[in-house]
Coordinates of N, CA and C in Angstrom, one line a residue:
Chain A
A20 N 114.2 44.6 150.6 CA 115.0 43.5 150.1 C 116.3 43.2 150.9
Q21 N 116.9 42.4 150.6 CA 117.9 41.7 151.3 C 118.9 42.2 150.0
K22 N 120.0 42.4 150.4 CA 120.9 42.7 149.5 C 121.7 41.2 149.2
I23 N 122.2 40.6 150.1 CA 122.7 39.6 149.7 C 121.7 38.4 149.9
T24 N 121.4 37.1 149.3 CA 120.8 36.2 149.7 C 120.9 34.7 149.6
Q25 N 121.4 33.7 150.6 CA 121.5 32.6 150.6 C 120.8 31.9 151.0
T26 N 120.2 31.1 150.6 CA 119.0 30.3 151.2 C 119.3 28.8 151.0
Q27 N 120.0 28.0 151.1 CA 120.5 27.1 150.3 C 120.7 26.4 152.3
P28 N 119.5 25.5 152.4 CA 119.9 25.2 153.9 C 121.3 24.3 153.5
G29 N 121.3 23.2 155.4 CA 122.9 23.1 155.0 C 122.9 21.7 153.4
M30 N 124.3 22.2 153.1 CA 124.5 21.4 152.2 C 125.3 19.5 152.9
F31 N 125.7 19.0 151.8 CA 126.5 18.2 151.8 C 127.1 17.6 150.5
V32 N 127.7 17.3 150.8 CA 129.1 16.7 149.5 C 130.0 15.3 150.2
Q33 N 130.0 14.7 149.1 CA 130.8 13.2 149.2 C 132.9 14.1 148.8
E34 N 133.2 13.5 150.1 CA 134.4 13.8 149.7 C 135.2 14.0 147.9
K35 N 135.7 14.6 147.3 CA 136.4 14.5 146.4 C 135.0 15.4 145.3
E36 N 134.5 15.6 145.4 CA 133.3 15.4 144.5 C 133.2 17.3 144.9
A37 N 132.7 18.2 143.1 CA 132.5 19.3 143.6 C 131.3 20.2 144.0
V38 N 130.9 20.8 144.4 CA 130.0 21.1 144.9 C 129.7 23.3 144.6
T39 N 128.8 23.3 144.6 CA 128.0 24.8 144.4 C 127.3 25.5 145.4
L40 N 128.1 26.5 146.0 CA 127.3 27.0 147.0 C 126.2 28.3 146.1
D41 N 125.0 28.4 146.5 CA 124.4 29.9 145.5 C 124.2 31.4 146.6
C42 N 124.5 31.6 146.0 CA 124.2 33.4 146.1 C 123.9 34.3 145.4
T43 N 122.9 35.1 145.8 CA 122.2 36.0 145.0 C 122.1 37.6 145.5
Y44 N 122.7 38.6 144.4 CA 122.2 39.8 145.3 C 121.4 40.5 144.8
D45 N 121.6 42.0 145.0 CA 120.5 42.9 144.8 C 121.1 44.0 145.0
T46 N 121.6 45.1 144.0 CA 122.2 46.2 143.9 C 121.8 47.2 142.8
S47 N 121.9 48.7 142.8 CA 121.6 49.0 141.3 C 122.6 49.9 141.3
D48 N 123.7 49.9 141.8 CA 125.0 50.3 141.8 C 126.2 49.5 140.5
P49 N 126.1 49.8 139.6 CA 127.0 49.3 138.6 C 128.8 48.8 138.9
S50 N 128.8 49.9 139.8 CA 130.5 49.4 140.4 C 130.3 48.4 142.0
Y51 N 130.8 47.4 141.5 CA 130.1 46.7 143.3 C 131.5 45.5 143.2
G52 N 131.6 44.8 143.9 CA 132.3 43.1 144.2 C 131.6 42.8 145.4
L53 N 131.7 41.2 145.1 CA 131.5 40.5 145.4 C 132.6 39.6 146.1
F54 N 132.1 38.5 147.2 CA 133.4 38.0 148.5 C 132.6 36.9 148.5
W55 N 134.0 35.7 148.7 CA 133.3 34.6 149.5 C 134.1 33.9 150.6
Y56 N 133.4 34.1 152.1 CA 134.4 34.0 152.9 C 133.9 32.7 153.5
K57 N 135.3 32.0 154.2 CA 134.8 30.3 155.0 C 134.8 30.7 156.7
Q58 N 134.1 30.1 157.6 CA 134.4 29.6 158.5 C 133.8 28.7 159.2
P59 N 135.0 28.1 159.4 CA 135.4 27.2 160.2 C 135.0 26.9 161.7
S60 N 135.0 25.8 162.1 CA 134.8 25.6 163.3 C 134.9 26.4 164.3
S61 N 136.7 26.7 164.2 CA 137.2 27.5 165.0 C 136.3 28.6 165.1
G62 N 135.7 29.1 164.3 CA 135.3 30.5 164.0 C 136.0 31.7 163.3
E63 N 137.1 31.5 162.8 CA 138.0 32.6 162.1 C 137.9 32.6 161.1
M64 N 137.5 34.2 159.9 CA 136.6 34.6 159.2 C 137.6 34.2 157.8
I65 N 137.9 33.5 156.9 CA 138.8 33.6 156.0 C 138.5 33.7 154.7
F66 N 139.5 34.9 154.2 CA 138.8 35.0 152.6 C 139.2 34.0 151.6
L67 N 138.0 33.7 150.8 CA 138.3 33.1 149.9 C 138.7 33.2 148.2
I68 N 137.6 34.4 148.1 CA 137.5 34.5 146.7 C 137.1 36.1 146.5
Y69 N 137.3 36.9 145.5 CA 136.7 37.7 144.9 C 136.4 38.0 143.7
Q70 N 135.2 38.6 143.3 CA 134.7 39.1 141.8 C 134.2 40.7 141.9
G71 N 135.2 41.3 140.4 CA 134.2 42.8 140.9 C 133.5 42.9 139.2
S72 N 132.5 43.3 140.0 CA 131.4 43.7 138.4 C 131.9 44.2 137.2
Y73 N 133.6 44.5 137.1 CA 133.4 45.0 135.5 C 134.3 43.7 135.4
D74 N 134.9 42.8 136.0 CA 135.5 41.7 135.6 C 135.1 41.3 134.7
Q75 N 136.2 40.8 133.3 CA 134.9 40.3 132.9 C 135.4 38.3 132.4
Q76 N 136.5 38.0 133.4 CA 136.5 36.5 133.5 C 135.8 36.1 135.0
N77 N 135.1 35.1 135.1 CA 135.2 34.5 136.2 C 136.3 34.0 137.2
A78 N 136.2 35.0 138.6 CA 137.5 34.4 139.5 C 137.9 32.9 139.9
T79 N 139.3 32.9 139.9 CA 139.3 31.7 140.2 C 140.6 31.5 141.3
E80 N 140.4 30.6 142.3 CA 141.5 30.5 143.3 C 141.7 29.1 143.7
G81 N 142.8 28.7 143.6 CA 142.9 27.4 143.3 C 141.6 26.4 143.0
R82 N 141.3 25.6 144.2 CA 140.1 25.1 144.2 C 139.0 25.7 143.9
Y83 N 138.9 26.8 144.0 CA 137.8 27.9 144.7 C 137.2 28.7 143.1
S84 N 136.1 28.5 143.1 CA 136.0 29.8 141.7 C 134.6 30.0 141.6
L85 N 134.4 31.1 141.0 CA 133.4 31.9 141.4 C 132.5 32.4 139.6
N86 N 130.9 31.7 139.6 CA 130.0 31.4 138.5 C 129.7 32.7 138.8
F87 N 130.2 33.9 138.1 CA 129.3 34.9 138.1 C 128.6 35.4 136.9
Q88 N 127.2 35.3 137.6 CA 126.2 35.4 136.4 C 125.6 37.0 136.9
K89 N 126.2 38.0 135.7 CA 126.0 39.0 136.1 C 124.2 40.0 135.6
A90 N 123.5 39.2 134.7 CA 122.4 39.4 134.4 C 121.1 39.0 135.6
R91 N 121.6 37.7 136.2 CA 120.9 37.0 137.1 C 121.6 37.4 137.7
K92 N 122.5 38.2 138.4 CA 122.9 38.7 139.8 C 123.1 37.6 140.8
S93 N 124.1 36.5 140.4 CA 124.1 35.6 140.9 C 125.6 35.0 140.9
A94 N 126.3 34.9 142.3 CA 127.7 34.8 142.5 C 128.0 33.5 143.4
N95 N 127.4 32.5 142.5 CA 127.8 31.2 143.3 C 129.4 30.8 143.3
L96 N 129.4 30.2 144.4 CA 131.0 29.8 144.8 C 131.1 28.2 144.3
V97 N 132.3 27.8 143.3 CA 131.9 26.6 142.9 C 133.5 26.1 143.6
I98 N 133.4 24.4 144.8 CA 134.0 24.3 144.9 C 134.7 22.5 144.4
S99 N 135.7 22.6 143.9 CA 136.3 21.5 143.2 C 136.8 20.7 144.0
A100 N 137.1 18.9 144.0 CA 137.7 18.3 144.9 C 137.9 18.4 146.3
S101 N 136.6 18.4 146.8 CA 136.1 18.8 148.3 C 136.9 17.8 149.2
Q102 N 137.1 18.4 150.0 CA 138.1 17.6 150.8 C 137.2 18.1 152.4
L103 N 137.5 17.1 153.3 CA 137.4 16.9 154.6 C 137.4 18.6 155.3
G104 N 138.3 19.4 155.1 CA 138.1 20.4 155.7 C 138.1 21.6 155.2
D105 N 137.2 21.1 153.8 CA 136.3 22.0 153.3 C 134.9 22.6 154.1
S106 N 134.5 21.4 155.1 CA 133.7 21.5 156.2 C 133.2 22.5 156.7
A107 N 132.7 23.7 156.9 CA 132.3 25.0 157.1 C 130.9 25.7 157.1
M108 N 131.0 26.8 157.5 CA 130.0 27.6 157.3 C 130.4 28.4 155.9
Y109 N 130.2 29.1 155.1 CA 130.2 29.9 153.6 C 129.6 31.0 153.4
F110 N 129.9 32.6 153.6 CA 129.1 33.7 153.5 C 129.7 34.0 152.4
C111 N 128.6 34.7 152.0 CA 129.0 35.7 150.6 C 128.6 37.0 150.6
A112 N 129.5 37.7 150.6 CA 129.2 38.7 151.0 C 129.9 40.2 149.5
M113 N 128.7 41.6 149.8 CA 129.1 42.6 148.4 C 129.6 43.8 149.3
R114 N 130.1 44.2 148.0 CA 131.1 45.5 148.8 C 130.0 46.4 147.7
E115 N 129.4 47.8 147.7 CA 128.3 48.3 146.5 C 129.6 50.1 146.7
G116 N 129.5 50.1 145.3 CA 130.1 51.6 145.4 C 131.7 51.4 145.2
L117 N 132.3 50.8 144.3 CA 134.1 50.7 144.3 C 134.5 51.8 143.9
R118 N 133.9 52.7 142.9 CA 134.5 54.2 142.0 C 133.9 55.5 142.7
G119 N 134.9 56.1 142.7 CA 133.7 57.7 142.5 C 134.3 58.2 144.1
A120 N 134.1 59.2 144.1 CA 134.1 60.0 145.5 C 133.0 59.3 146.7
G121 N 132.1 58.3 146.2 CA 131.4 58.0 147.3 C 131.3 56.9 147.7
A122 N 132.4 56.2 147.5 CA 133.1 54.6 147.6 C 132.7 54.4 149.2
N123 N 132.2 53.6 148.8 CA 131.4 52.5 150.5 C 132.1 51.7 150.3
S124 N 133.0 51.9 151.4 CA 134.0 50.5 152.6 C 132.9 49.8 153.2
K125 N 131.5 49.6 153.1 CA 131.4 48.9 153.8 C 131.4 47.3 153.0
L126 N 130.6 46.1 153.6 CA 131.1 44.6 153.2 C 129.4 44.5 153.8
T127 N 128.3 43.8 152.6 CA 127.1 43.1 153.6 C 126.9 41.9 153.1
F128 N 126.7 41.1 154.2 CA 126.9 39.9 154.0 C 126.0 39.0 154.1
G129 N 126.2 38.2 153.8 CA 124.4 37.4 153.5 C 124.4 36.1 154.7
K130 N 123.3 35.3 155.0 CA 123.7 34.9 156.1 C 124.3 33.3 156.7
G131 N 124.7 33.0 155.2 CA 125.6 31.7 155.0 C 125.1 30.5 155.0
I132 N 125.7 29.2 154.7 CA 125.6 28.6 154.3 C 126.3 27.2 155.0
T133 N 126.1 26.3 155.7 CA 127.1 25.4 155.9 C 127.3 24.0 155.2
L134 N 128.2 23.6 154.8 CA 128.6 22.8 154.0 C 129.5 21.7 154.8
S135 N 128.8 20.8 154.8 CA 129.6 19.1 155.4 C 130.0 18.2 154.6
V136 N 131.4 18.3 154.3 CA 131.9 17.0 153.8 C 132.0 15.7 154.5
R137 N 131.2 14.7 153.1 CA 131.3 13.4 154.2 C 132.7 12.5 153.7
P138 N 133.3 11.6 154.5 CA 134.0 10.9 153.8 C 133.8 9.8 153.0
Chain B
N14 N 154.6 38.3 161.8 CA 153.5 39.4 161.3 C 152.1 38.9 161.8
A15 N 151.7 39.5 163.2 CA 150.2 39.0 163.7 C 148.5 39.1 162.9
G16 N 148.5 40.1 161.6 CA 147.5 40.5 161.5 C 146.1 41.4 162.4
V17 N 145.2 40.8 162.3 CA 144.2 41.4 163.0 C 144.3 40.6 164.6
T18 N 144.9 41.3 165.5 CA 144.1 40.8 166.9 C 143.2 41.8 167.6
Q19 N 142.8 40.7 168.4 CA 141.3 41.0 169.3 C 141.7 40.6 170.9
T20 N 141.3 41.8 171.3 CA 141.6 40.5 173.1 C 140.0 41.6 173.8
P21 N 139.4 40.9 175.0 CA 139.8 39.4 174.7 C 139.3 38.4 174.1
K22 N 139.2 37.3 174.1 CA 138.9 36.6 173.7 C 137.1 35.6 173.9
F23 N 137.4 35.9 175.9 CA 135.9 35.5 175.8 C 135.8 36.8 176.8
Q24 N 134.2 37.1 177.1 CA 133.9 37.8 178.2 C 132.8 37.8 178.6
V25 N 132.7 37.4 180.0 CA 130.9 37.6 180.6 C 130.8 38.3 181.4
L26 N 129.7 39.4 180.7 CA 129.0 40.7 181.7 C 127.9 40.4 182.8
K27 N 127.1 41.1 183.4 CA 126.3 40.9 183.8 C 125.5 42.6 183.7
T28 N 124.5 42.7 183.4 CA 123.7 43.2 182.1 C 124.0 44.7 182.9
G29 N 123.9 45.8 182.2 CA 124.4 47.3 182.8 C 126.1 47.4 182.9
Q30 N 127.0 46.6 182.8 CA 128.4 46.3 183.1 C 129.0 47.3 181.6
S31 N 130.0 47.7 181.9 CA 130.8 48.4 180.4 C 131.8 47.8 180.4
M32 N 132.3 47.6 179.4 CA 133.6 47.1 179.1 C 133.9 47.7 177.6
T33 N 135.3 47.5 177.2 CA 135.5 48.0 176.1 C 136.1 46.8 175.5
L34 N 136.2 46.4 174.3 CA 136.7 45.5 173.0 C 137.9 46.0 172.6
Q35 N 139.0 45.1 172.4 CA 140.4 45.7 172.0 C 140.5 45.3 170.4
C36 N 140.7 46.3 169.2 CA 141.2 45.4 168.4 C 142.8 46.4 168.0
A37 N 143.5 45.9 167.0 CA 145.0 46.0 166.1 C 145.1 44.9 165.2
Q38 N 145.9 46.3 164.4 CA 146.1 46.1 163.3 C 147.8 45.9 162.8
D39 N 148.4 45.3 161.9 CA 149.5 45.5 161.8 C 150.0 45.2 160.7
M40 N 149.2 45.7 159.7 CA 149.7 45.7 158.1 C 148.8 46.9 157.1
N41 N 149.4 48.5 158.3 CA 148.9 49.3 158.2 C 147.6 49.3 157.1
H42 N 146.7 48.9 157.1 CA 145.3 49.1 156.4 C 145.1 50.6 156.9
N43 N 144.4 51.4 156.1 CA 143.6 52.2 156.5 C 142.0 52.4 157.1
S44 N 141.7 51.6 157.2 CA 140.0 50.8 157.2 C 140.1 49.8 158.0
M45 N 139.2 50.3 159.2 CA 138.8 48.9 159.9 C 137.4 49.0 160.5
Y46 N 137.0 47.6 160.9 CA 135.6 47.7 160.7 C 135.4 46.4 162.0
W47 N 134.3 46.6 163.0 CA 133.5 46.1 164.0 C 132.2 45.7 163.6
Y48 N 132.0 44.1 163.6 CA 131.0 43.5 163.3 C 130.6 43.0 164.5
R49 N 129.2 42.1 164.6 CA 128.3 40.9 165.1 C 128.2 40.2 164.8
Q50 N 128.4 38.8 164.9 CA 127.8 37.6 164.3 C 126.6 37.2 165.6
D51 N 125.2 36.9 164.7 CA 124.5 36.1 165.8 C 123.8 35.1 165.3
P52 N 123.8 33.9 165.5 CA 122.6 32.7 164.5 C 121.9 32.8 164.0
G53 N 122.2 32.7 162.7 CA 121.3 32.7 161.6 C 121.6 34.2 161.0
M54 N 122.5 35.2 161.6 CA 121.8 36.5 160.8 C 122.8 36.9 160.1
G55 N 124.0 36.0 159.7 CA 125.4 36.3 159.1 C 126.0 37.4 160.1
L56 N 126.8 38.1 159.5 CA 127.3 39.2 160.4 C 127.2 40.6 159.7
R57 N 126.9 41.4 160.8 CA 126.3 43.0 160.4 C 127.2 43.6 160.7
L58 N 127.3 44.5 160.2 CA 128.1 45.9 160.7 C 127.8 47.0 162.0
I59 N 128.6 47.0 162.8 CA 128.3 48.0 163.8 C 128.6 49.4 163.8
Y60 N 130.1 49.5 163.3 CA 130.9 51.0 163.2 C 132.4 50.4 162.1
Y61 N 132.1 51.1 161.6 CA 133.3 51.5 160.6 C 134.6 52.9 161.2
S62 N 135.6 52.9 160.7 CA 136.5 53.7 160.4 C 137.3 54.1 159.1
A63 N 137.4 54.6 158.4 CA 137.4 54.6 156.7 C 138.7 54.7 156.9
S64 N 139.0 55.8 157.7 CA 140.4 56.3 158.2 C 140.7 56.9 159.4
E65 N 141.8 57.1 159.5 CA 142.4 57.5 160.8 C 141.6 58.8 161.3
G66 N 141.2 59.1 162.6 CA 140.6 60.2 162.8 C 138.9 60.1 162.4
T67 N 138.3 59.3 161.8 CA 136.9 58.9 161.2 C 136.0 57.9 161.9
T68 N 135.1 58.0 162.0 CA 134.1 56.9 162.3 C 132.8 56.8 161.8
D69 N 132.1 56.1 161.6 CA 130.9 55.8 160.4 C 129.9 54.9 161.2
K70 N 128.7 54.7 161.6 CA 127.6 54.2 161.6 C 127.7 53.2 160.7
G71 N 127.6 52.0 161.7 CA 127.3 50.9 160.7 C 125.6 50.7 160.6
E72 N 125.2 49.0 160.3 CA 123.9 49.0 160.2 C 123.1 48.9 162.0
V73 N 124.0 47.9 162.8 CA 123.4 48.3 163.8 C 124.4 48.6 165.4
P74 N 124.4 50.1 165.1 CA 125.1 51.0 165.9 C 124.6 51.2 167.5
N75 N 123.4 50.8 167.6 CA 122.7 51.0 168.8 C 123.2 50.6 170.1
G76 N 123.7 51.6 171.2 CA 124.3 50.7 171.8 C 125.7 50.5 172.2
Y77 N 126.3 50.9 171.2 CA 127.9 51.0 171.2 C 128.3 52.3 170.9
N78 N 130.1 52.7 171.3 CA 130.8 53.6 170.5 C 131.9 53.3 170.3
V79 N 133.1 53.8 169.5 CA 133.9 53.4 168.8 C 135.1 54.5 169.4
S80 N 136.2 54.0 168.9 CA 137.4 54.9 169.2 C 138.4 54.3 168.2
R81 N 138.7 55.2 167.1 CA 139.9 54.6 166.2 C 140.8 55.7 166.9
L82 N 141.9 54.7 167.5 CA 142.6 55.6 169.0 C 144.1 55.8 167.6
N83 N 144.4 55.3 166.7 CA 145.4 55.6 165.8 C 145.3 54.8 164.6
K84 N 146.3 54.5 163.7 CA 146.1 54.0 162.7 C 145.7 52.5 162.9
R85 N 146.6 51.9 163.9 CA 146.5 50.1 164.4 C 145.8 49.9 165.1
E86 N 144.7 51.3 165.5 CA 143.5 50.4 166.8 C 142.3 51.3 166.6
F87 N 141.6 50.5 166.5 CA 140.1 50.5 166.6 C 139.4 49.6 168.0
S88 N 138.7 50.4 169.2 CA 138.1 49.7 170.6 C 136.4 50.2 169.6
L89 N 135.9 49.3 170.7 CA 134.2 48.7 170.5 C 134.3 49.1 172.2
R90 N 133.4 50.0 172.6 CA 133.0 50.1 173.9 C 131.3 49.9 174.3
L91 N 130.9 49.0 175.1 CA 129.8 48.8 175.6 C 130.1 49.5 176.8
E92 N 128.5 51.0 176.8 CA 128.6 51.3 178.0 C 127.8 51.0 179.1
S93 N 126.5 50.4 178.8 CA 125.6 49.1 179.2 C 125.6 48.4 178.7
A94 N 125.6 47.2 179.2 CA 125.4 45.7 178.6 C 124.5 45.8 178.6
A95 N 123.7 44.9 177.7 CA 122.5 44.4 177.6 C 122.5 43.0 177.4
P96 N 121.5 42.2 177.4 CA 121.4 40.6 176.9 C 121.3 40.4 175.5
S97 N 120.9 41.4 175.0 CA 120.8 41.7 173.1 C 122.2 41.6 172.6
Q98 N 123.5 42.1 173.4 CA 124.3 42.1 173.2 C 125.3 41.3 172.9
T99 N 125.0 39.7 173.3 CA 125.3 38.7 173.5 C 125.4 38.1 172.2
S100 N 127.1 38.2 171.8 CA 127.7 37.9 170.3 C 128.8 37.5 170.3
V101 N 129.4 37.0 168.9 CA 130.8 37.0 168.6 C 130.9 38.4 168.0
Y102 N 131.9 39.2 168.3 CA 132.4 40.4 167.6 C 133.6 40.9 167.0
F103 N 133.7 41.0 165.8 CA 134.9 40.7 164.7 C 135.2 42.1 164.3
C104 N 136.5 42.2 164.7 CA 137.3 43.4 163.8 C 137.6 42.7 162.2
A105 N 137.9 43.9 161.6 CA 138.4 43.5 160.5 C 139.3 44.8 159.9
S106 N 139.9 44.6 159.5 CA 140.5 46.1 158.7 C 140.8 45.3 156.9
R107 N 141.0 46.7 156.1 CA 141.1 46.4 154.6 C 142.1 46.8 154.2
A108 N 142.4 45.9 153.2 CA 143.7 46.5 152.6 C 143.1 47.1 151.1
R109 N 144.1 48.2 150.6 CA 144.2 48.9 150.0 C 144.6 47.9 148.6
G110 N 144.0 48.1 147.4 CA 144.4 47.7 146.5 C 143.0 47.2 145.6
T111 N 143.3 46.4 144.1 CA 141.8 45.9 143.8 C 140.9 45.1 144.1
T112 N 141.0 44.3 145.3 CA 140.6 43.5 145.3 C 139.5 43.7 146.9
Y113 N 139.9 44.6 147.6 CA 139.4 45.2 148.2 C 138.9 44.8 150.1
E114 N 139.3 43.0 149.8 CA 139.0 42.4 151.1 C 139.4 42.2 152.3
Q115 N 138.2 42.3 153.1 CA 139.0 42.8 154.5 C 139.1 41.5 155.4
Y116 N 140.7 41.6 156.3 CA 140.6 40.6 156.9 C 140.3 40.6 158.4
F117 N 140.2 39.7 158.8 CA 139.3 39.5 160.0 C 140.2 38.9 161.5
G118 N 139.8 39.8 162.3 CA 140.5 39.1 164.0 C 139.6 37.3 164.4
P119 N 140.4 36.8 165.3 CA 139.8 35.9 165.8 C 138.2 35.9 166.8
G120 N 138.0 36.7 166.9 CA 136.6 37.5 167.2 C 136.8 37.4 169.2
T121 N 135.8 38.1 169.6 CA 135.5 37.6 170.7 C 134.0 37.4 171.3
R122 N 133.8 36.3 171.9 CA 132.6 35.7 172.3 C 132.0 36.4 173.4
L123 N 131.3 37.3 173.5 CA 130.6 38.0 174.6 C 129.5 37.4 175.1
T124 N 129.3 37.4 176.2 CA 127.6 36.4 176.9 C 127.6 37.7 177.8
V125 N 126.4 38.2 178.0 CA 125.6 39.5 178.9 C 124.7 38.8 179.6
T126 N 124.7 38.3 180.9 CA 123.7 37.5 181.5 C 122.7 38.8 182.4

């Protein structure tokens, strides 16, 4: 089974509107972290936001927020007030085993979602 | 502060040739990683180094070797390149702290003909 699933095809949003990018994950580890990265057409990977499995509140970073629903194993990225510069590919990723001697330092990535912002 | 740097940015190899991709970070991070990105596949981990002196296989290690030369540098070697290794290669390093995010280099676009 895939650990990170991003199934939306290309997404489109009108400038200044909000958009939600879906991510579901699969793990039996109680201690994990979820990440979102942005990859614009220039190719670099830009870290956006992080949510830990034990965090009590949903993470927010400026216009980015993470809608974390632990029971549903979903970690959707919400971008508010979309800008033309938000057009990019977005990747959800997970790191398992944040605690303990067997702490796993590896990230597993989803296949990504392409977002296009229309003027 | 350069962050994570990779060389070269682009490379074309013939099947069977060898090359080494270089990666360096100046953020004093302990952990470093090599990923490959193929269309529709997301990023897949090739090898990683949790600390200086240690390396471990990731999801797709076949055909690659790595060297953690020192805390700053982590190189990826293709001994005998194959067309299936045509990809974009990213190096990353990880910060200490509670968020554990990885910082990525700009990538190397490799084509094997």
